[in-house]
XYZ file of C-alpha atoms in Angstrom:
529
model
C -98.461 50.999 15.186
C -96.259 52.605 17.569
C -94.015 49.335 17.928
C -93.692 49.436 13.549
C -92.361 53.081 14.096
C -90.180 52.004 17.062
C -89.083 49.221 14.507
C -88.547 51.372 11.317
C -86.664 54.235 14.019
C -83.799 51.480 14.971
C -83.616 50.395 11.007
C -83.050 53.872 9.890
C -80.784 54.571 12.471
C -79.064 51.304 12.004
C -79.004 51.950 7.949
C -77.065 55.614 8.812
C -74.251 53.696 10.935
C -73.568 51.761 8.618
C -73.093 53.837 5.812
C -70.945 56.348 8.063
C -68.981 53.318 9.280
C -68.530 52.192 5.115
C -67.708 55.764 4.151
C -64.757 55.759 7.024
C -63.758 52.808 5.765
C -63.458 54.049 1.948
C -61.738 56.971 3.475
C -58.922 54.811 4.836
C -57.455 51.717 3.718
C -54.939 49.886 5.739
C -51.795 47.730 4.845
C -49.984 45.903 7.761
C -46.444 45.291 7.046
C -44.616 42.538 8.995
C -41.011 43.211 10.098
C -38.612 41.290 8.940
C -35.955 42.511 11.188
C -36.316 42.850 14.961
C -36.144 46.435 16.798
C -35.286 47.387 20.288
C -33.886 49.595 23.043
C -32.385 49.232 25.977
C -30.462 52.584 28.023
C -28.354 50.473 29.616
C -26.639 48.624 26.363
C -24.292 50.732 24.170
C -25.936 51.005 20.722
C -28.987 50.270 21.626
C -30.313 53.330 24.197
C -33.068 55.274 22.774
C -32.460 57.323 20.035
C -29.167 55.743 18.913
C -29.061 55.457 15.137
C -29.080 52.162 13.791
C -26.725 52.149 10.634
C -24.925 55.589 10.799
C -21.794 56.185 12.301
C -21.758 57.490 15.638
C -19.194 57.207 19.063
C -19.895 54.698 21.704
C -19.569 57.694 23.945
C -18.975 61.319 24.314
C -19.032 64.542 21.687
C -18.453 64.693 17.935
C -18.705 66.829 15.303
C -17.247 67.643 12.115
C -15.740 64.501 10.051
C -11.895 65.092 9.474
C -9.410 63.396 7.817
C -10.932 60.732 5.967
C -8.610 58.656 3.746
C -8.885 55.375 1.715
C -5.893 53.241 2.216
C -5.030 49.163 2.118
C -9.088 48.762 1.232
C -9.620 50.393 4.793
C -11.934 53.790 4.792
C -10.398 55.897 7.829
C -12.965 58.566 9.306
C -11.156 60.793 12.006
C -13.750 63.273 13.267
C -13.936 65.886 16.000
C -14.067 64.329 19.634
C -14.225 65.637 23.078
C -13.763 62.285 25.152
C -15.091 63.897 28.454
C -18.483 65.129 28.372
C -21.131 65.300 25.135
C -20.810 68.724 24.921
C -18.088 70.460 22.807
C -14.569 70.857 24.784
C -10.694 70.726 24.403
C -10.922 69.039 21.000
C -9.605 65.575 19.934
C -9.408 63.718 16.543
C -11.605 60.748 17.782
C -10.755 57.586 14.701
C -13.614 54.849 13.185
C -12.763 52.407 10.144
C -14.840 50.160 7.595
C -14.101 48.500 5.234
C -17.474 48.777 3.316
C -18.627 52.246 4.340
C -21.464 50.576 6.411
C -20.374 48.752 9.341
C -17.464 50.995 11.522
C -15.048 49.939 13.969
C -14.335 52.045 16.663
C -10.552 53.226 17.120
C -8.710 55.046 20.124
C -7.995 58.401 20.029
C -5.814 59.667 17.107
C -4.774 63.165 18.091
C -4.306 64.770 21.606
C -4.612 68.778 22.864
C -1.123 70.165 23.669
C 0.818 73.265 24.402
C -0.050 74.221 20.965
C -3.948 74.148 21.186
C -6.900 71.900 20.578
C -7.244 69.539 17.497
C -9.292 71.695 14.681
C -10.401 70.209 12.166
C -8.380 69.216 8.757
C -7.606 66.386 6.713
C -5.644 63.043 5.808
C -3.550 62.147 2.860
C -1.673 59.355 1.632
C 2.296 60.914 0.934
C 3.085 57.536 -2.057
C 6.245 58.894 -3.037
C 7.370 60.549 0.333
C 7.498 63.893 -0.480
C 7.514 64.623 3.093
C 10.418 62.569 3.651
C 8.440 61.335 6.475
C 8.331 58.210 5.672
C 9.395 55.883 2.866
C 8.922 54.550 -0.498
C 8.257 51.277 1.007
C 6.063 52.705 3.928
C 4.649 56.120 2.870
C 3.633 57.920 5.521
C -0.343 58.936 5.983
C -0.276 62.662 6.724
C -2.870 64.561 8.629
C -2.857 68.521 8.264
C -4.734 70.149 10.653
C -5.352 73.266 12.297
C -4.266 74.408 16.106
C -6.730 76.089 18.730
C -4.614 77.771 21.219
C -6.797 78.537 24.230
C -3.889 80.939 26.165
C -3.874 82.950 22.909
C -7.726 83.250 22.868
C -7.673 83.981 26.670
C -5.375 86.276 26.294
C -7.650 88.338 23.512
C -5.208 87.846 20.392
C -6.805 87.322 16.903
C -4.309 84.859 15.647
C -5.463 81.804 18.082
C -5.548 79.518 14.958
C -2.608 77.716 13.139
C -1.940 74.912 10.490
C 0.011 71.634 11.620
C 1.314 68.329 10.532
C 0.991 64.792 11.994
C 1.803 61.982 10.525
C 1.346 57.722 10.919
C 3.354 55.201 9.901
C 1.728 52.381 11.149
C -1.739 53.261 9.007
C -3.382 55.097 11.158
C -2.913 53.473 14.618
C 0.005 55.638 16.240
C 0.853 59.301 15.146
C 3.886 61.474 15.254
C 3.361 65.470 15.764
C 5.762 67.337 13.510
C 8.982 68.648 15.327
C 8.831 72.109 13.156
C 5.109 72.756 13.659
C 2.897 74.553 12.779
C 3.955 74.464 9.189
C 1.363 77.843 8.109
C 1.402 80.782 10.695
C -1.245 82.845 11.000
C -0.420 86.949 11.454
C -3.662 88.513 11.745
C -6.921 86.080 11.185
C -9.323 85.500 13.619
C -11.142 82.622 11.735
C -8.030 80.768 10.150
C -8.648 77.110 9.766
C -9.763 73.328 8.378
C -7.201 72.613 5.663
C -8.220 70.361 3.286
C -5.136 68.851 1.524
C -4.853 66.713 -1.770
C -2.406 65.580 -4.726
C -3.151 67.492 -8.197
C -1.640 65.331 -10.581
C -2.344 67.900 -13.707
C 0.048 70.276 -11.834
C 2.179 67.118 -10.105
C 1.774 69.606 -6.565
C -0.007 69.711 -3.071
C -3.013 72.109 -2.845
C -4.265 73.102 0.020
C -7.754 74.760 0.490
C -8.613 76.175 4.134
C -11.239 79.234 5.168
C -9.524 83.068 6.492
C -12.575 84.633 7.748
C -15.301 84.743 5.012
C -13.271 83.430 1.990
C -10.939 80.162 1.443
C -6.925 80.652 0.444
C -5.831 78.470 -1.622
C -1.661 77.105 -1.246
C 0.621 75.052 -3.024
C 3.693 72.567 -1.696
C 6.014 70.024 -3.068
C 6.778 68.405 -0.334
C 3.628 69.143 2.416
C 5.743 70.722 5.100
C 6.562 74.548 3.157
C 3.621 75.982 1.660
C 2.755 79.045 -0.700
C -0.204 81.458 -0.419
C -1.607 81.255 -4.454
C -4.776 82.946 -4.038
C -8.289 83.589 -2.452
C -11.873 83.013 -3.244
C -15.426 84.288 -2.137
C -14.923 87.508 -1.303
C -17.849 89.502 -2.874
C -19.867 85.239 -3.813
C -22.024 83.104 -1.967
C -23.476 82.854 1.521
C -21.862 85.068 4.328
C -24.124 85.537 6.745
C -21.902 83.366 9.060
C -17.808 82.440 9.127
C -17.219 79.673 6.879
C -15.327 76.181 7.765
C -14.319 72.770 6.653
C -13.339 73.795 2.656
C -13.202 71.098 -0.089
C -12.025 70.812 -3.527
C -12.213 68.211 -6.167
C -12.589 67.619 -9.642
C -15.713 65.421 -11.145
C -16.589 64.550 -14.852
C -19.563 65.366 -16.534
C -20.482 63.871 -19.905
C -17.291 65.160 -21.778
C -15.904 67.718 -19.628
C -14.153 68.216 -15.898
C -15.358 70.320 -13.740
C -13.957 71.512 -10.126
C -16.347 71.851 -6.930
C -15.650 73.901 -4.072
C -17.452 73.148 -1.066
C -17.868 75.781 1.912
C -19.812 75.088 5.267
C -21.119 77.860 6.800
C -22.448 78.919 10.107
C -25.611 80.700 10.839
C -26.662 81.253 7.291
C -28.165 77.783 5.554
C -31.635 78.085 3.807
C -33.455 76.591 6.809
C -31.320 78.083 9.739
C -28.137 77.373 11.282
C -25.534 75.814 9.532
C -25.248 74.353 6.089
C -22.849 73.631 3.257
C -22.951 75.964 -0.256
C -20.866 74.537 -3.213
C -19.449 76.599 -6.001
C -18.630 75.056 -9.450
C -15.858 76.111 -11.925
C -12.117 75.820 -12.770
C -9.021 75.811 -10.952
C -5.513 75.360 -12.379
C -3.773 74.747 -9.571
C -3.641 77.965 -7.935
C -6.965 79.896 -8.744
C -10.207 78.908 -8.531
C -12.874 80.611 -10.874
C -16.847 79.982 -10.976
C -19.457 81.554 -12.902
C -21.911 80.866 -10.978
C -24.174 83.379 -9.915
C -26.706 81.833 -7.114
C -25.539 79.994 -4.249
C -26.235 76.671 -4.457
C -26.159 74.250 -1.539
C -25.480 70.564 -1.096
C -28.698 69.752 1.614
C -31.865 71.869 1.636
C -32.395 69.865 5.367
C -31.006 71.326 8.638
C -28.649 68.731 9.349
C -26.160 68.040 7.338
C -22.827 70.311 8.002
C -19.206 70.562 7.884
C -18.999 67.575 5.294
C -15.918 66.574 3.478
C -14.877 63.524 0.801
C -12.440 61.314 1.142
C -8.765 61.320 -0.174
C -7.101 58.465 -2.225
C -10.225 57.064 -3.868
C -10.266 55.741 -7.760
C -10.197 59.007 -10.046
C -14.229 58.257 -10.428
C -15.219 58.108 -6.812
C -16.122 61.036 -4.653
C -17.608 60.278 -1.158
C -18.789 62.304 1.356
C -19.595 62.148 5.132
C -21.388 65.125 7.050
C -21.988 65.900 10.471
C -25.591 65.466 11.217
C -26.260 68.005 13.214
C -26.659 71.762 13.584
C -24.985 74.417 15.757
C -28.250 75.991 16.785
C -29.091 73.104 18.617
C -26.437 70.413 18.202
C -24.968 70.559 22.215
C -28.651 69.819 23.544
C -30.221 66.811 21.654
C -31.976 64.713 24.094
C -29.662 62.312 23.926
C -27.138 60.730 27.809
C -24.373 58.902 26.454
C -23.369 60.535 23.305
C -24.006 62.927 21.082
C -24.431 63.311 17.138
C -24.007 61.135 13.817
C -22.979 61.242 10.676
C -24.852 61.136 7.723
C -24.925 58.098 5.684
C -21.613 58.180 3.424
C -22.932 59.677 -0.259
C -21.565 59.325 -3.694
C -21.026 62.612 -5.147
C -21.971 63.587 -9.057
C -22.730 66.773 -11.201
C -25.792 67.362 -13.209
C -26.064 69.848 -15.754
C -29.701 71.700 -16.070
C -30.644 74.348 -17.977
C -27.118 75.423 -18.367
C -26.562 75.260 -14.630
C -24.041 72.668 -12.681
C -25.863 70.877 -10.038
C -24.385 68.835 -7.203
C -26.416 65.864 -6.535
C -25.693 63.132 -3.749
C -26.861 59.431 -3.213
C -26.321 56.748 -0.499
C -23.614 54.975 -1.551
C -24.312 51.095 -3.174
C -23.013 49.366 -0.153
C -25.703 50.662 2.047
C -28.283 48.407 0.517
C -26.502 45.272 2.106
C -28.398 46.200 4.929
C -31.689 46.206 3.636
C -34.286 43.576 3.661
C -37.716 44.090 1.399
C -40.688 43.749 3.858
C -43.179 45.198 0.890
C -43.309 45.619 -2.636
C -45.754 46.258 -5.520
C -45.459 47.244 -8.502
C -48.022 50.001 -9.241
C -49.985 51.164 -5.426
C -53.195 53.221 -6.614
C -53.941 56.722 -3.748
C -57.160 57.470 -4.474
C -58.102 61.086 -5.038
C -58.962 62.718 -1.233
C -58.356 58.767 0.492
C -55.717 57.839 2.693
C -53.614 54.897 2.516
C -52.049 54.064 6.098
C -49.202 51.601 6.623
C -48.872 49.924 10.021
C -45.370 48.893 10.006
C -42.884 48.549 13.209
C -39.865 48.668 11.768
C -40.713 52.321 10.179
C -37.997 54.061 12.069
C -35.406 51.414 10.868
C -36.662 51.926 7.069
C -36.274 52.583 3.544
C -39.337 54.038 1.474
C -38.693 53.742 -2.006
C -40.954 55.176 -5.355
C -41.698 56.939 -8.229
C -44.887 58.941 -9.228
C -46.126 62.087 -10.881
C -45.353 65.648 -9.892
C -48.578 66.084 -7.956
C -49.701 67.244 -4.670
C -49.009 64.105 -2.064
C -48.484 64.099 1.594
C -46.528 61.835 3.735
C -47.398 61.554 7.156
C -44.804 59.476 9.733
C -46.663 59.066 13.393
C -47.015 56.828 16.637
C -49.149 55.935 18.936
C -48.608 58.805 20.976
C -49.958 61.253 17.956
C -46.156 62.468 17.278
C -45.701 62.904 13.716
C -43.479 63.793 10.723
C -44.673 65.539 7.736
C -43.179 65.272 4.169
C -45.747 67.538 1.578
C -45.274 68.437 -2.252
C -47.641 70.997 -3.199
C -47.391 71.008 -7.252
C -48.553 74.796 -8.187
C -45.986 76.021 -5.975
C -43.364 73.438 -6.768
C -42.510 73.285 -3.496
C -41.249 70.493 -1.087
C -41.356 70.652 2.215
C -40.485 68.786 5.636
C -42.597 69.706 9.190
C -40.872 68.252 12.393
C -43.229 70.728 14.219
C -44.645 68.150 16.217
C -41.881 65.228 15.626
C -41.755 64.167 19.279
C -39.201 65.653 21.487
C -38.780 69.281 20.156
C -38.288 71.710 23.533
C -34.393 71.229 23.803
C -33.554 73.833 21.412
C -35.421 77.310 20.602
C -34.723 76.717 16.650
C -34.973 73.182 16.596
C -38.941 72.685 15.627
C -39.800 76.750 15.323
C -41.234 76.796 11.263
C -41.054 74.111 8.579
C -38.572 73.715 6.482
C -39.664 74.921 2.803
C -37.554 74.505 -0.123
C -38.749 75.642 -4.114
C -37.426 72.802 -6.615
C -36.704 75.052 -9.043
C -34.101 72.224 -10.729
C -36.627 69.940 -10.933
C -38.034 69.935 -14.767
C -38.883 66.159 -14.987
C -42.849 65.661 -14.513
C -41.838 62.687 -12.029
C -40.727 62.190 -9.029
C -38.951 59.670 -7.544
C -38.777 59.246 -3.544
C -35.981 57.647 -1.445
C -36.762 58.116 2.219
C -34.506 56.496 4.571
C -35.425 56.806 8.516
C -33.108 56.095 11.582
C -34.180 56.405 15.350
C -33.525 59.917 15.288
C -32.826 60.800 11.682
C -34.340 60.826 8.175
C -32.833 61.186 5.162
C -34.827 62.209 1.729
C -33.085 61.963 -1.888
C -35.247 63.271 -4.619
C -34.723 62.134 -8.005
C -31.261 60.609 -7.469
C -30.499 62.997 -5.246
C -31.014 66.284 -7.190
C -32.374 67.544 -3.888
C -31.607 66.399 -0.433
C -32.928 66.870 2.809
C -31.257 65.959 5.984
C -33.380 66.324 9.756
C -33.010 65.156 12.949
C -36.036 63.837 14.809
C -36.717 62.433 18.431
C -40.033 60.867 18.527
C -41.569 59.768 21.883
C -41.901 56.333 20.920
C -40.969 54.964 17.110
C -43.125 55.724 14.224
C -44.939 52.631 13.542
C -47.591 54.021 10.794
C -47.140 55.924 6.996
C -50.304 57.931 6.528
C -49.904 58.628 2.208
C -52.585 61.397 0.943
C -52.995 62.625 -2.120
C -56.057 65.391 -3.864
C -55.803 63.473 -6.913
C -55.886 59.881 -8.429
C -52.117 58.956 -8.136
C -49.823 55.894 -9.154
C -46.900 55.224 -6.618
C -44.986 52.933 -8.954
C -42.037 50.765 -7.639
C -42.956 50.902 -4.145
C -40.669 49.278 -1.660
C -40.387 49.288 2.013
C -37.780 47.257 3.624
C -36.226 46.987 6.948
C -32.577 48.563 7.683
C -30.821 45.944 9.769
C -28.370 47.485 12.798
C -24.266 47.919 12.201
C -23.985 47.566 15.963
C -25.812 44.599 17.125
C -26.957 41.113 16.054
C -30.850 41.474 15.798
C-alpha cells in the first residue's frame, strides 16, 4: 500500500512538471535566425574595434562633430564635417573631408581646412559657384565655395564678445586643395557673442545668394550677388520656438507638397531638445528671398531621439532631392562615449519630405534608397501571429548589424533588444496613451555620462491618426535608428551594449498581426565580411 502511494506521489509530481514545463513553453516561442552575413571585432583593426558602427559614416581616427559643407558635384557627395585630428575630444577645430558616391560606402579624405591666425574652423557650408559669380574661378572650372565661420581663441581669451566671424574658401580642384580668401572674413561681427554656421545656397526665384546663419537665439538672413559682399535682409525667431539653449547650424530649403511649395527652416539647438541636450526644431512657411514667415505655432522637431544634432542637407542636388546628415551624438555626453580611437557618427543620410496633417506641415525623414544595397533578408513572413500575454523571442547574431521591418495595428507591443549578459533595449507603444517610447536604462555601458541613461525617453504621437503602424528599426554596434510610418516620427539613440544583442523579445497584451516582417543583415562599408 505504501509503495502504490509512493508510486501515485512521483506520478502526480511528475504530471505537475510537466504541465509547468508545457505552460513555459506556451509562454515563449522561439525563432532562430541564421546570419547571413558574418560579424566581428577586433581593437586592434581600424573599423572593426568594438563599438564602431558598421554602415554609418564615421573617422578612422580622432573627434567629429557637426556635418559641414556637404555638396553634390561630378556624381561625387562631399561631406566636410567638424574634426579635431589630435585627440577625440573637441579642440582647435578642422574641416575633416569623406566622399561617396552612393551615400553608403565613404572614402576618407585629408584634411580640408586648417586653424590660423584668424581662429578655428566653425562650422558652415559648401556650394557649387556655376557661373562664377565669385570670380573665383571660371566658367569652365567653377569654383566650389565653402563659407564658414572663424573661432578666434586670442579674442575669446582676451574676454571680447565678437570672437566669431564669417569666411570664404574656395577649391578648384573639387574639393582636394583649398584657397583661403585674401579679403577675409567677408561678414564682421560688432557685438554677437554666438555669431555663426552659415548655410549658403542659390535662389533661383530671386536669381541671388541667401545666406542663413544663427546671432544668439535667432537666425539673420543675407543676400549677395556675387558670395564675397553680403546684405543683412532680416531676422527670425525672436519671440518662436525652442530657446532654452543658443541655436547653431541653420538651414533653409524649399520642398513641394501636393500642389504647393513650401520653405523649411531648420535650427539646432543646445540644451533644450524634448529628451535633453541637444536637438534640431524646424519651422515651416514662406520666404521671398529676404524674409522668412511661419505660422506655425508649436515647435516641431525633426528627431524625438537624443542623438541626432546639428544636421544639414546637401547643396546642388536635383530640385526634388533633399538629404540630410546629422551628427549622432549629444553635447551632454558626446566627449565621453566609451569609445579609444575615435569618437562619434553620423546618422544614416535621410531623404527629406513634408506631410500635411490636420492642417499642420510635418517634416518626415527616411533612409535614403541606396541604403538597402546593403541589406541581405535573413527572415521573412508574411503575416507573424503575437499571441495575447506570449512572447515571441528571436535568437539572431547579427541583431546589432540589422534591419527590423513591419506593419501592425496601433496596439500596446513591446520590443525588447538583449544579450547574454542581461543588457537590454526597450522599444514600448502603450495605445491609451498614444505614446512611444525608447528605455536605454539598462542598454549596456551607461556610467560615462550623468544624462546619458538617467529617464526614458517618452514621446506623445500626437500626428499619428492612421490605426497602423508601421516599424523600421535599423541597429548599428552602438546606434539604433527607428522610423515610424515613413518616418512621421523618428528616433535617434546611441547605445553601448556589453556584448551585441543577439535576441528580439516581441510582447504584446493582445492578439496581434505583425504583417510584412523582415529581418535582414546590414553588411559593413568598411570591411570585406
Amino acid at each position: 500500500m505504501i509503495t502504490k502511494l509512493i508510486n501515485l506521489k512521483s506520478v502526480c509530481f511528475l504530471l505537475i512538471f510537466l504541465l509547468l514545463n508545457c505552460k513555459n513553453q506556451t509562454d515563449q516561442s522561439v525563432i532562430k535566425v541564421q546570419s547571413s552575413v558574418k560579424t566581428s571585432t577586433d581593437s586592434t583593426i581600424t573599423y572593426k574595434e568594438p563599438f564602431r558602427n558598421q554602415f554609418h559614416f564615421s573617422p578612422e581616427k580622432h573627434w567629429m562633430n557637426d556635418p559641414n559643407g556637404m555638396v553634390f558635384y561630378k556624381g561625387i557627395y562631399h561631406l566636410f564635417y567638424q574634426y579635431y585630428p589630435d585627440d577625440i575630444v573637441w579642440g582647435p577645430m578642422h574641416w575633416g573631408h569623406a566622399t561617396s558616391k552612393d551615400l553608403v560606402h565613404w572614402e576618407n579624405k585629408k584634411t580640408a581646412l586648417f586653424p590660423d591666425k584668424l581662429g578655428y574652423i566653425f562650422s558652415g557650408s559648401a556650394v557649387i559657384d556655376k557661373e562664377n559669380f565669385s570670380g573665383l574661378g571660371t566658367k569652365e572650372n567653377p569654383p566650389m565655395v565653402a563659407i564658414f565661420t572663424y573661432h578666434n581663441m586670442e579674442f575669446e581669451k582676451a574676454k571680447k564678445i565678437n570672437t566669431q566671424t564669417q569666411a570664404l574658401a574656395y577649391s578648384l580642384d573639387e574639393g582636394e586643395t583649398w584657397t583661403k580668401y585674401k579679403s577675409n572674413p567677408i561678414i564682421n561681427n560688432l557685438d554677437k557673442k554666438d555669431f555663426r554656421d552659415p548655410k549658403c545656397f542659390w535662389n533661383e526665384s530671386t536669381k541671388e545668394w541667401n545666406l542663413v546663419l544663427v546671432a544668439g537665439d535667432r537666425a539673420q538672413i543675407y543676400t549677395s550677388k556675387n558670395l564675397l559682399n553680403w546684405k543683412l535682409e532680416s531676422e527670425f525667431g525672436q519671440n518662436i520656438g525652442e530657446h532654452g539653449g543658443v541655436w547653431e547650424c541653420p538651414d533653409l530649403f524649399k520642398l513641394k507638397i501636393n500642389n504647393e511649395e513650401k520653405w523649411v527652416l531648420l535650427i539646432s539647438v543646445n540644451p533644450g531638445a524634448p529628451n535633453g541636450g541637444s536637438g534640431t526644431q524646424y519651422f515651416v512657411g514662406d520666404f521671398d528671398g529676404k524674409t522668412f514667415t511661419t505660422n506655425q505655432k508649436d515647435t516641431k522637431w525633426l528627431d524625438y531621439g537624443a542623438d541626432n544634432y546639428a544636421g544639414v542637407t546637401f547643396s546642388n542636388l536635383p530640385e526634388d532631392e533633399r538629404i540630410l546628415v546629422g551628427w549622432m551624438s549629444n553635447w551632454s555626453y558626446g566627449q565621453k562615449t566609451p569609445t579609444k580611437n575615435w569618437r562619434s557618427s553620423m546618422t544614416l543620410p535621410r531623404q527629406l519630405s513634408l506631410n500635411k496633417i490636420n492642417d499642420q506641415y510635418i517634416l518626415q525623414s527616411t533612409p535614403v534608397n541606396s541604403f538597402e544595397k546593403l541589406l541581405k533578408k535573413d527572415y521573412s513572413k508574411a503575416v507573424l501571429d503575437i499571441k495575447s500575454n506570449k512572447k515571441l523571442q528571436f535568437d539572431y547574431p547579427s541583431l546589432n548589424e540589422s534591419q527590423i521591418n513591419f506593419q501592425t495595428k496601433a496596439e500596446n507591443l513591446k520590443l525588447v533588444f538583449y544579450n547574454d549578459v542581461k543588457d537590454s533595449l526597450v522599444l514600448n507603444y502603450i495605445k491609451n496613451k498614444n505614446e512611444f517610447s525608447v528605455d536605454r536604462t539598462h542598454s549596456g555601458i551607461i556610467n560615462f555620462g550623468e544624462n546619458f541613461a538617467t529617464k526614458v525617453h517618452t514621446t506623445v504621437l500626437k500626428n499619428l491618426i492612421s490605426d497602423q503602424i508601421k516599424y523600421q528599426i535599423i541597429l548599428d554596434r552602438s546606434s539604433i535608428e527607428i522610423f515610424l510610418n515613413d518616418g512621421l516620427y523618428s528616433f535617434t539613440e546611441q547605445i553601448f551594449p556589453n556584448k551585441p544583442y543577439n535576441h528580439l523579445k516581441i510582447i504584446s497584451e493582445e492578439d496581434l498581426k505583425l504583417k510584412d516582417f523582415k529581418v535582414s543583415a546590414v553588411n559593413s562599408i568598411w570591411n570585406k565580411n
